[in-house]
Tab-separated table of C-alpha atoms in Angstrom:
chain	number	residue	atom	x	y	z
A	1	MET	CA	12.828	-9.803	-6.499
A	2	ASN	CA	14.977	-7.088	-8.040
A	3	VAL	CA	16.391	-4.539	-5.316
A	4	ARG	CA	17.398	-1.296	-5.851
A	5	VAL	CA	19.248	0.659	-2.790
A	6	PHE	CA	18.717	4.679	-3.304
A	7	ALA	CA	20.625	7.251	-1.946
A	8	SER	CA	17.551	8.933	-0.275
A	9	GLU	CA	13.802	8.601	0.431
A	10	MET	CA	13.099	11.496	-1.672
A	11	GLU	CA	14.817	9.862	-4.947
A	12	ALA	CA	13.359	6.523	-4.342
A	13	ALA	CA	9.626	8.445	-4.342
A	14	ALA	CA	10.511	10.412	-7.323
A	15	ALA	CA	11.325	6.846	-9.026
A	16	CYS	CA	8.016	5.278	-7.983
A	17	ALA	CA	5.880	7.783	-9.206
A	18	ALA	CA	7.871	8.218	-12.738
A	19	TYR	CA	7.430	4.518	-12.875
A	20	VAL	CA	3.768	4.660	-12.463
A	21	ALA	CA	3.375	7.424	-14.489
A	22	ALA	CA	5.397	5.350	-17.332
A	23	ALA	CA	2.845	2.564	-16.797
A	24	VAL	CA	-0.322	4.868	-16.830
A	25	ARG	CA	1.285	5.888	-20.366
A	26	GLU	CA	1.570	2.287	-21.596
A	27	LYS	CA	-1.647	1.327	-20.500
A	28	PRO	CA	-4.198	4.500	-19.650
A	29	ALA	CA	-6.759	2.492	-18.107
A	30	LEU	CA	-4.284	0.926	-15.523
A	31	VAL	CA	-5.422	-0.976	-12.291
A	32	LEU	CA	-3.317	0.406	-9.247
A	33	GLY	CA	-3.465	-0.830	-5.744
A	34	LEU	CA	-2.409	1.542	-3.332
A	35	PRO	CA	-1.233	1.791	0.508
A	36	ILE	CA	-1.394	4.349	3.360
A	37	GLY	CA	0.990	5.301	5.715
A	38	ARG	CA	3.961	7.387	6.211
A	39	THR	CA	6.221	5.440	3.710
A	40	PRO	CA	3.858	6.495	0.677
A	41	LEU	CA	3.642	9.912	1.233
A	42	ASN	CA	6.514	11.262	-0.890
A	43	VAL	CA	5.127	8.979	-3.503
A	44	TYR	CA	1.692	10.688	-3.428
A	45	ARG	CA	3.096	14.171	-3.435
A	46	GLU	CA	5.547	13.211	-6.760
A	47	MET	CA	2.403	12.205	-8.293
A	48	VAL	CA	0.692	15.182	-7.554
A	49	VAL	CA	3.583	17.225	-8.921
A	50	GLN	CA	3.717	15.159	-11.853
A	51	HIS	CA	-0.092	15.307	-12.665
A	52	ARG	CA	0.286	18.885	-12.551
A	53	ARG	CA	3.004	19.129	-15.131
A	54	GLY	CA	0.660	17.272	-17.375
A	55	GLU	CA	2.963	14.097	-17.093
A	56	LEU	CA	0.435	11.649	-15.424
A	57	ASP	CA	-2.829	11.510	-16.190
A	58	PHE	CA	-5.710	9.432	-14.129
A	59	SER	CA	-8.787	10.028	-16.059
A	60	ARG	CA	-8.904	6.071	-16.698
A	61	VAL	CA	-7.092	4.795	-13.864
A	62	THR	CA	-8.817	2.984	-11.532
A	63	THR	CA	-7.459	2.582	-7.790
A	64	PHE	CA	-7.891	-0.191	-5.219
A	65	ASN	CA	-6.480	0.264	-1.525
A	66	LEU	CA	-5.364	-2.371	0.329
A	67	ASP	CA	-7.333	-1.498	3.675
A	68	GLU	CA	-9.211	0.384	5.711
A	69	PHE	CA	-9.883	0.578	9.477
A	70	LEU	CA	-12.648	-1.531	10.752
A	71	GLY	CA	-15.444	0.468	12.444
A	72	LEU	CA	-14.687	3.726	10.765
A	73	PRO	CA	-16.863	5.243	7.889
A	74	PRO	CA	-15.039	6.833	4.878
A	75	ASP	CA	-15.335	10.372	6.066
A	76	ASP	CA	-14.048	9.726	9.310
A	77	PRO	CA	-10.687	12.023	9.557
A	78	GLY	CA	-8.922	9.012	10.858
A	79	SER	CA	-9.913	6.598	8.154
A	80	PHE	CA	-7.496	5.447	5.550
A	81	ARG	CA	-10.099	6.826	2.673
A	82	ALA	CA	-10.029	10.252	4.541
A	83	TYR	CA	-6.060	9.776	4.057
A	84	MET	CA	-6.072	9.245	0.585
A	85	GLU	CA	-8.096	12.036	-0.245
A	86	ARG	CA	-6.142	14.457	1.648
A	87	HIS	CA	-2.917	13.139	0.051
A	88	LEU	CA	-3.821	11.949	-3.600
A	89	PHE	CA	-7.373	11.771	-4.495
A	90	GLN	CA	-8.359	15.598	-4.066
A	91	HIS	CA	-5.642	16.715	-6.062
A	92	VAL	CA	-5.695	14.530	-9.201
A	93	ASN	CA	-7.939	13.542	-11.834
A	94	LEU	CA	-9.146	10.412	-10.640
A	95	ALA	CA	-12.869	9.613	-11.432
A	96	ARG	CA	-14.819	9.279	-8.176
A	97	GLU	CA	-16.024	6.278	-9.648
A	98	ARG	CA	-13.167	4.515	-10.255
A	99	ILE	CA	-11.943	4.834	-6.483
A	100	HIS	CA	-12.532	1.282	-4.879
A	101	PHE	CA	-12.297	1.173	-1.125
A	102	LEU	CA	-13.020	-1.677	1.683
A	103	ASP	CA	-16.043	0.244	3.833
A	104	GLY	CA	-14.869	-0.544	7.533
A	105	SER	CA	-18.344	0.543	8.643
A	106	ALA	CA	-20.112	-2.150	6.743
A	107	ASP	CA	-22.828	-4.054	9.156
A	108	ARG	CA	-21.165	-7.355	7.833
A	109	ALA	CA	-17.247	-7.700	7.722
A	110	GLU	CA	-17.220	-11.142	5.646
A	111	ARG	CA	-20.044	-9.961	3.410
A	112	GLU	CA	-17.851	-6.533	2.627
A	113	CYS	CA	-14.707	-8.519	1.933
A	114	ALA	CA	-16.435	-10.554	-0.437
A	115	ARG	CA	-17.937	-7.868	-2.474
A	116	TYR	CA	-14.495	-6.184	-2.479
A	117	ASP	CA	-12.916	-9.515	-3.967
A	118	ALA	CA	-15.281	-9.495	-6.279
A	119	GLN	CA	-15.207	-5.931	-7.557
A	120	LEU	CA	-11.552	-6.313	-8.004
A	121	ALA	CA	-11.670	-9.699	-9.795
A	122	GLY	CA	-14.236	-7.816	-12.162
A	123	ALA	CA	-11.405	-4.974	-12.523
A	124	GLY	CA	-9.295	-8.044	-13.797
A	125	GLY	CA	-7.028	-7.410	-10.729
A	126	LEU	CA	-4.196	-5.326	-10.151
A	127	ASP	CA	-1.795	-4.207	-12.990
A	128	VAL	CA	0.495	-2.425	-10.718
A	129	LEU	CA	0.833	-2.626	-6.813
A	130	LEU	CA	2.454	-0.081	-4.410
A	131	LEU	CA	3.342	-1.703	-1.184
A	132	GLY	CA	5.064	-0.673	2.060
A	133	ILE	CA	6.269	-3.251	4.965
A	134	GLY	CA	5.843	-2.957	8.806
A	135	PRO	CA	8.536	-3.247	10.779
A	136	ASN	CA	7.243	-6.936	11.879
A	137	GLY	CA	7.256	-8.226	7.673
A	138	GLN	CA	3.622	-7.129	7.518
A	139	VAL	CA	1.879	-6.229	4.105
A	140	GLY	CA	-1.266	-4.212	3.944
A	141	CYS	CA	-2.821	-5.364	7.249
A	142	ASN	CA	-1.661	-9.014	6.805
A	143	GLU	CA	-0.032	-9.574	10.134
A	144	PRO	CA	2.290	-11.981	11.295
A	145	GLY	CA	0.816	-15.214	12.655
A	146	GLU	CA	0.541	-18.734	12.228
A	147	SER	CA	-1.375	-18.585	8.825
A	148	LEU	CA	-2.181	-16.350	6.435
A	149	GLN	CA	-5.177	-15.478	4.372
A	150	ALA	CA	-5.574	-15.315	0.489
A	151	VAL	CA	-9.022	-13.254	0.413
A	152	SER	CA	-9.665	-10.137	1.962
A	153	HIS	CA	-10.623	-10.457	5.595
A	154	ARG	CA	-10.934	-9.132	9.026
A	155	ALA	CA	-7.421	-8.439	10.630
A	156	ARG	CA	-6.478	-7.824	14.289
A	157	LEU	CA	-4.027	-5.002	14.587
A	158	SER	CA	-0.608	-5.668	16.227
A	159	ARG	CA	0.237	-3.030	18.969
A	160	GLU	CA	3.298	-2.445	16.489
A	161	SER	CA	1.213	-1.463	13.478
A	162	ARG	CA	-1.404	0.449	15.860
A	163	LEU	CA	1.644	2.624	16.942
A	164	ALA	CA	2.664	3.000	13.644
A	165	MET	CA	-0.359	4.038	12.834
A	166	ALA	CA	-1.117	6.469	15.624
A	167	SER	CA	-0.240	9.813	13.757
A	168	LEU	CA	-3.732	9.381	12.155
A	169	PHE	CA	-4.754	10.141	15.482
A	170	GLY	CA	-2.783	12.816	16.854
A	171	ASP	CA	-0.306	10.202	18.113
A	172	ASP	CA	-2.423	9.131	20.325
A	173	VAL	CA	-2.440	4.927	20.096
A	174	SER	CA	-5.219	4.366	22.306
A	175	LYS	CA	-7.741	5.970	19.458
A	176	VAL	CA	-6.648	3.940	16.848
A	177	PRO	CA	-8.900	0.720	15.841
A	178	LEU	CA	-8.116	-2.590	17.181
A	179	ALA	CA	-8.694	-4.143	13.384
A	180	ALA	CA	-9.055	-3.493	9.833
A	181	LEU	CA	-10.217	-4.977	6.718
A	182	THR	CA	-7.530	-5.933	4.215
A	183	LEU	CA	-6.681	-7.451	0.791
A	184	GLY	CA	-5.722	-11.271	1.399
A	185	MET	CA	-2.195	-12.273	0.350
A	186	GLY	CA	-4.093	-14.254	-2.667
A	187	ALA	CA	-4.502	-10.589	-4.586
A	188	ILE	CA	-1.326	-9.263	-3.730
A	189	LEU	CA	0.156	-12.064	-5.094
A	190	GLN	CA	-1.595	-11.962	-8.227
A	191	ALA	CA	-0.991	-8.384	-8.838
A	192	ARG	CA	1.320	-8.144	-12.059
A	193	ARG	CA	3.929	-5.702	-11.122
A	194	VAL	CA	4.928	-4.753	-7.751
A	195	ILE	CA	6.709	-1.828	-6.299
A	196	LEU	CA	7.538	-2.438	-2.263
A	197	LEU	CA	9.255	0.505	-0.818
A	198	ALA	CA	11.061	0.524	2.598
A	199	PHE	CA	12.729	3.610	4.493
A	200	GLY	CA	14.711	4.018	7.652
A	201	VAL	CA	16.565	1.895	9.779
A	202	ASN	CA	13.512	0.510	11.363
A	203	LYS	CA	12.345	-1.479	8.615
A	204	ALA	CA	15.989	-2.978	7.807
A	205	ALA	CA	15.520	-6.233	9.790
A	206	ALA	CA	11.915	-6.723	7.706
A	207	VAL	CA	13.296	-5.848	4.262
A	208	THR	CA	16.419	-8.654	5.160
A	209	ALA	CA	13.589	-11.191	6.395
A	210	MET	CA	11.684	-10.203	3.127
A	211	VAL	CA	14.409	-10.579	0.950
A	212	ARG	CA	16.640	-13.356	2.385
A	213	GLY	CA	14.799	-15.077	4.724
A	214	PRO	CA	13.031	-18.409	4.238
A	215	LEU	CA	9.188	-17.945	3.342
A	216	SER	CA	7.265	-17.459	6.227
A	217	THR	CA	3.988	-16.740	8.044
A	218	HIS	CA	5.665	-14.847	10.525
A	219	CYS	CA	6.948	-12.339	7.718
A	220	PRO	CA	4.166	-12.014	5.632
A	221	ALA	CA	6.337	-9.895	3.222
A	222	SER	CA	8.656	-12.979	2.202
A	223	PHE	CA	5.970	-14.445	0.140
A	224	LEU	CA	6.766	-11.820	-2.266
A	225	GLN	CA	9.820	-14.204	-3.175
A	226	LEU	CA	7.101	-16.166	-4.646
A	227	HIS	CA	6.267	-13.430	-7.417
A	228	GLY	CA	7.981	-13.252	-10.536
A	229	ASN	CA	7.816	-9.363	-10.815
A	230	VAL	CA	9.033	-7.706	-7.443
A	231	GLU	CA	10.479	-4.095	-7.346
A	232	VAL	CA	11.996	-3.670	-3.498
A	233	TRP	CA	13.017	0.079	-3.476
A	234	VAL	CA	14.863	1.211	-0.335
A	235	ASP	CA	16.996	3.566	1.336
A	236	PHE	CA	20.573	2.753	2.618
A	237	GLU	CA	19.407	2.525	5.983
A	238	ALA	CA	16.531	-0.038	5.367
A	239	GLY	CA	19.130	-1.804	2.905
A	240	ARG	CA	21.772	-2.430	5.615
A	241	GLY	CA	21.465	-5.883	5.554
A	242	LEU	CA	21.305	-6.397	1.906
A	243	ASP	CA	25.380	-6.374	1.217
A	244	GLY	CA	25.060	-7.956	-2.239
A	245	SER	CA	22.072	-5.476	-3.312
A	246	ARG	CA	24.523	-2.455	-3.865
């Protein structure tokens, strides 16, 4: 893992958007993996700014999002798809047919997950994957537990994760769905390049466990230690446990 500590979240977000823009210039038909949550918000804002400046062309880019709430249709205001529409998709020239998402309202979750894995494999896998990390070491909706799943699957969300997502539902955690569909660890670890972003003191323990700790299913992000091309970009607060990284 290549750890980089930034002076601020905004500095890291601008660097991440510039990294993606450079990757798209290098490979215009880039396959890009995208997260939701508070962490990537400024990255998406910076991407929109770069697009408007003519520095980031999404016309041939293909996207796959990491996850979606189980039971919510794409047009539900609380869905991850609606989040992406608000913060990125509506503001750039990404072709609609190149946007890929798990359908949380599908009748059969297992069949939907298998469809998504096949679609990603057909696209050749992820060239660049942007990730956040939960305070519990979660990546995507791969929660800590006794085991992890390699393939896309239905995941029960921890209360900690649901609290983090409550802003999508007016800060009412009782309205946050109990489960989600998510890419498995296999697709995450097979991405050719990964950038993991973490900001704030509440992420410090998870970042330290991911980078310095042993591989453990109780910190899913720790398995990124097995990946050969991972950038971990944090602010001072999130990186406070990584003394050797500065």
